[in-house]
GROMACS .gro file of C-alpha atoms in nm:
model
  202
    1PRO     CA    1   5.396  15.737   0.211
    2GLN     CA    2   5.751  15.649   0.299
    3TYR     CA    3   6.044  15.768   0.086
    4ASN     CA    4   6.039  15.443  -0.115
    5GLN     CA    5   5.663  15.446  -0.183
    6GLY     CA    6   5.419  15.625  -0.407
    7PRO     CA    7   5.230  15.833  -0.472
    8ALA     CA    8   5.488  16.092  -0.562
    9LYS     CA    9   5.294  16.384  -0.710
   10PHE     CA   10   4.918  16.448  -0.708
   11GLY     CA   11   4.838  16.156  -0.481
   12ARG     CA   12   5.095  16.264  -0.224
   13LYS     CA   13   4.915  16.595  -0.177
   14ASN     CA   14   4.564  16.448  -0.207
   15HIS     CA   15   4.518  16.150   0.021
   16PHE     CA   16   4.369  15.832  -0.130
   17CYS     CA   17   4.417  15.976  -0.479
   18SER     CA   18   4.632  15.832  -0.755
   19ASP     CA   19   4.912  15.980  -0.962
   20VAL     CA   20   4.746  15.816  -1.264
   21ALA     CA   21   4.500  16.035  -1.453
   22SER     CA   22   4.174  15.884  -1.581
   23ALA     CA   23   4.247  15.543  -1.434
   24GLY     CA   24   4.018  15.315  -1.240
   25ASN     CA   25   3.943  14.955  -1.161
   26ARG     CA   26   3.723  14.769  -1.411
   27ARG     CA   27   3.566  14.424  -1.446
   28PHE     CA   28   3.495  14.237  -1.769
   29GLU     CA   29   3.265  13.935  -1.760
   30SER     CA   30   3.281  13.653  -2.013
   31ASP     CA   31   2.987  13.609  -2.251
   32SER     CA   32   3.034  13.236  -2.226
   33THR     CA   33   2.764  13.038  -2.048
   34GLU     CA   34   3.026  12.786  -1.937
   35GLY     CA   35   3.214  12.851  -1.616
   36SER     CA   36   3.262  13.184  -1.446
   37ASN     CA   37   3.544  13.347  -1.639
   38PHE     CA   38   3.603  13.714  -1.567
   39MET     CA   39   3.883  13.964  -1.602
   40GLU     CA   40   3.958  14.268  -1.390
   41LEU     CA   41   4.184  14.568  -1.437
   42LEU     CA   42   4.319  14.675  -1.100
   43THR     CA   43   4.503  15.006  -1.106
   44VAL     CA   44   4.839  14.963  -0.935
   45ASP     CA   45   5.048  15.276  -0.981
   46PHE     CA   46   5.380  15.181  -0.820
   47ALA     CA   47   5.557  14.867  -0.700
   48SER     CA   48   5.465  14.995  -0.352
   49ASP     CA   49   5.218  15.274  -0.279
   50VAL     CA   50   4.953  15.380  -0.031
   51GLU     CA   51   4.691  15.506  -0.275
   52GLN     CA   52   4.433  15.232  -0.207
   53GLN     CA   53   4.417  15.130   0.158
   54THR     CA   54   4.154  14.950   0.365
   55ARG     CA   55   4.101  14.871   0.732
   56TYR     CA   56   4.297  14.551   0.670
   57THR     CA   57   4.566  14.663   0.424
   58ASN     CA   58   4.828  14.937   0.422
   59THR     CA   59   4.930  14.937   0.056
   60THR     CA   60   4.760  14.916  -0.282
   61GLN     CA   61   4.949  14.592  -0.343
   62GLU     CA   62   4.804  14.434  -0.028
   63THR     CA   63   4.458  14.564  -0.122
   64ALA     CA   64   4.478  14.418  -0.473
   65THR     CA   65   4.591  14.082  -0.337
   66LEU     CA   66   4.311  14.077  -0.079
   67HIS     CA   67   4.058  14.163  -0.349
   68VAL     CA   68   4.175  13.877  -0.572
   69ALA     CA   69   4.160  13.635  -0.278
   70ASN     CA   70   3.806  13.750  -0.192
   71GLN     CA   71   3.688  13.716  -0.552
   72LEU     CA   72   3.827  13.365  -0.579
   73GLN     CA   73   3.653  13.264  -0.258
   74LEU     CA   74   3.327  13.429  -0.363
   75ARG     CA   75   3.325  13.239  -0.693
   76GLY     CA   76   3.437  12.907  -0.551
   77LEU     CA   77   3.770  12.921  -0.733
   78THR     CA   78   4.124  12.843  -0.621
   79TYR     CA   79   4.443  13.036  -0.682
   80GLU     CA   80   4.523  12.788  -0.960
   81ASP     CA   81   4.229  12.935  -1.153
   82SER     CA   82   4.379  13.283  -1.135
   83VAL     CA   83   4.614  13.439  -1.389
   84CYS     CA   84   4.762  13.776  -1.291
   85VAL     CA   85   4.906  14.001  -1.561
   86VAL     CA   86   5.123  14.261  -1.393
   87ASN     CA   87   5.342  14.563  -1.459
   88VAL     CA   88   5.471  14.860  -1.265
   89GLY     CA   89   5.774  15.069  -1.349
   90LEU     CA   90   5.694  15.387  -1.538
   91HIS     CA   91   5.578  15.580  -1.234
   92ASP     CA   92   5.829  15.423  -0.995
   93GLN     CA   93   6.093  15.642  -1.154
   94LYS     CA   94   5.927  15.944  -0.992
   95LEU     CA   95   6.082  15.807  -0.672
   96CYS     CA   96   6.432  15.838  -0.825
   97GLU     CA   97   6.452  16.214  -0.781
   98SER     CA   98   6.770  16.310  -0.589
   99LYS     CA   99   6.873  15.943  -0.572
  100SER     CA  100   7.147  15.760  -0.760
  101ASP     CA  101   7.044  15.511  -1.028
  102SER     CA  102   7.175  15.224  -0.817
  103HIS     CA  103   6.974  15.334  -0.513
  104CYS     CA  104   6.665  15.383  -0.728
  105LEU     CA  105   6.705  15.033  -0.872
  106VAL     CA  106   6.737  14.878  -0.524
  107ILE     CA  107   6.414  15.049  -0.413
  108TYR     CA  108   6.228  14.929  -0.722
  109VAL     CA  109   6.348  14.569  -0.713
  110THR     CA  110   6.288  14.541  -0.338
  111ASN     CA  111   5.933  14.668  -0.376
  112VAL     CA  112   5.863  14.438  -0.669
  113LYS     CA  113   5.984  14.136  -0.471
  114VAL     CA  114   5.738  14.218  -0.191
  115TYR     CA  115   5.458  14.264  -0.445
  116LEU     CA  116   5.534  13.936  -0.622
  117ASN     CA  117   5.541  13.746  -0.294
  118LEU     CA  118   5.194  13.881  -0.217
  119LEU     CA  119   5.066  13.779  -0.560
  120TYR     CA  120   5.220  13.434  -0.532
  121ASN     CA  121   4.953  13.342  -0.277
  122VAL     CA  122   4.658  13.428  -0.503
  123CYS     CA  123   4.785  13.384  -0.860
  124GLY     CA  124   4.824  13.045  -1.021
  125SER     CA  125   5.032  13.218  -1.287
  126ILE     CA  126   5.203  13.557  -1.270
  127ILE     CA  127   5.265  13.711  -1.611
  128TRP     CA  128   5.485  14.020  -1.595
  129LEU     CA  129   5.469  14.255  -1.894
  130SER     CA  130   5.791  14.446  -1.943
  131THR     CA  131   5.782  14.820  -1.891
  132THR     CA  132   5.758  14.997  -2.226
  133PRO     CA  133   5.997  15.264  -2.356
  134VAL     CA  134   5.932  15.637  -2.356
  135ARG     CA  135   5.963  15.876  -2.650
  136ASP     CA  136   6.199  16.136  -2.501
  137THR     CA  137   6.448  15.973  -2.270
  138HIS     CA  138   6.652  16.287  -2.192
  139ASN     CA  139   6.377  16.539  -2.116
  140PRO     CA  140   6.432  16.687  -1.766
  141ASN     CA  141   6.054  16.734  -1.732
  142TYR     CA  142   6.007  16.355  -1.720
  143PRO     CA  143   6.172  16.112  -1.477
  144GLN     CA  144   6.166  15.813  -1.714
  145ARG     CA  145   6.480  15.707  -1.898
  146ASN     CA  146   6.500  15.418  -2.141
  147ASP     CA  147   6.847  15.308  -2.035
  148ARG     CA  148   6.728  15.281  -1.675
  149MET     CA  149   6.409  15.098  -1.773
  150GLU     CA  150   6.597  14.838  -1.974
  151ILE     CA  151   6.800  14.758  -1.662
  152MET     CA  152   6.483  14.750  -1.451
  153ASN     CA  153   6.321  14.508  -1.696
  154GLU     CA  154   6.620  14.277  -1.688
  155LYS     CA  155   6.631  14.278  -1.308
  156ILE     CA  156   6.263  14.185  -1.288
  157ARG     CA  157   6.316  13.908  -1.541
  158GLU     CA  158   6.582  13.767  -1.306
  159VAL     CA  159   6.357  13.802  -1.000
  160LEU     CA  160   6.062  13.640  -1.175
  161ALA     CA  161   6.274  13.342  -1.280
  162LYS     CA  162   6.285  13.240  -0.914
  163PHE     CA  163   5.906  13.196  -0.904
  164ASP     CA  164   5.780  12.861  -1.028
  165ASN     CA  165   5.465  13.029  -1.161
  166GLY     CA  166   5.629  13.342  -1.304
  167TYR     CA  167   5.650  13.435  -1.672
  168PHE     CA  168   5.810  13.742  -1.829
  169VAL     CA  169   5.659  13.880  -2.152
  170ASP     CA  170   5.887  14.129  -2.325
  171VAL     CA  171   5.687  14.389  -2.522
  172TRP     CA  172   5.968  14.646  -2.546
  173GLU     CA  173   6.052  14.596  -2.914
  174THR     CA  174   5.686  14.563  -3.010
  175ALA     CA  175   5.612  14.892  -2.837
  176LEU     CA  176   5.890  15.070  -3.026
  177GLY     CA  177   5.709  14.993  -3.350
  178ASN     CA  178   5.402  15.186  -3.239
  179THR     CA  179   5.311  15.555  -3.240
  180PHE     CA  180   5.342  15.762  -2.923
  181VAL     CA  181   5.056  15.992  -2.821
  182ASP     CA  182   5.267  16.152  -2.547
  183ASN     CA  183   5.600  16.080  -2.382
  184ALA     CA  184   5.498  15.751  -2.221
  185HIS     CA  185   5.180  15.628  -2.392
  186PHE     CA  186   5.097  15.479  -2.730
  187THR     CA  187   4.800  15.480  -2.962
  188GLN     CA  188   4.512  15.257  -2.855
  189ASP     CA  189   4.603  14.990  -3.112
  190PHE     CA  190   4.908  14.886  -2.912
  191TYR     CA  191   4.712  14.835  -2.590
  192ASP     CA  192   4.429  14.657  -2.773
  193ASN     CA  193   4.676  14.411  -2.925
  194VAL     CA  194   4.842  14.339  -2.589
  195ALA     CA  195   4.507  14.304  -2.411
  196GLY     CA  196   4.386  14.074  -2.688
  197LEU     CA  197   4.653  13.821  -2.595
  198PHE     CA  198   4.477  13.766  -2.264
  199SER     CA  199   4.110  13.846  -2.328
  200SER     CA  200   4.103  13.580  -2.600
  201LEU     CA  201   4.173  13.320  -2.331
  202MET     CA  202   3.840  13.395  -2.166
   0.00000   0.00000   0.00000
């Protein structure tokens, strides 16, 4: 990876591996007999990374976009049938080491813009979930800081406003009302409630 790309830790030392533990792509099919609704979780670790590459794509973001395009074609759907729920940000702060906050923010926003432009071609709607807060924002063992993430969220809200199919869903305050299980993750109830917003549409 280049200096502005992930992976930053485990995946950097182990090619084609992710920095995310216990993560993987999953598909959920609708029980409905009408139509061909389905939902997929595609693991995208950073705004730009080289964890999942193919013969045709150099980054995970390009791979995810190609996959969505192929699935739409396979099922006889158009991009207007596709809703993409997206977030990256927690792990991008691993790329901030030895960089100023302003430089780190430029890298993140630039990478997100490239990612969104890729998604624009395959997503009828792009729904961006805000990055959630962390428990300990001043622990030197973790790169994440809440003050930085609030700025990152606001910048992405501004970027997304320039897309005619972009929507920003702010879950920051909702997340703060939930229980942490570690520095960056919450109890399952929080994720179930967020996922329920979208799975109910199937």
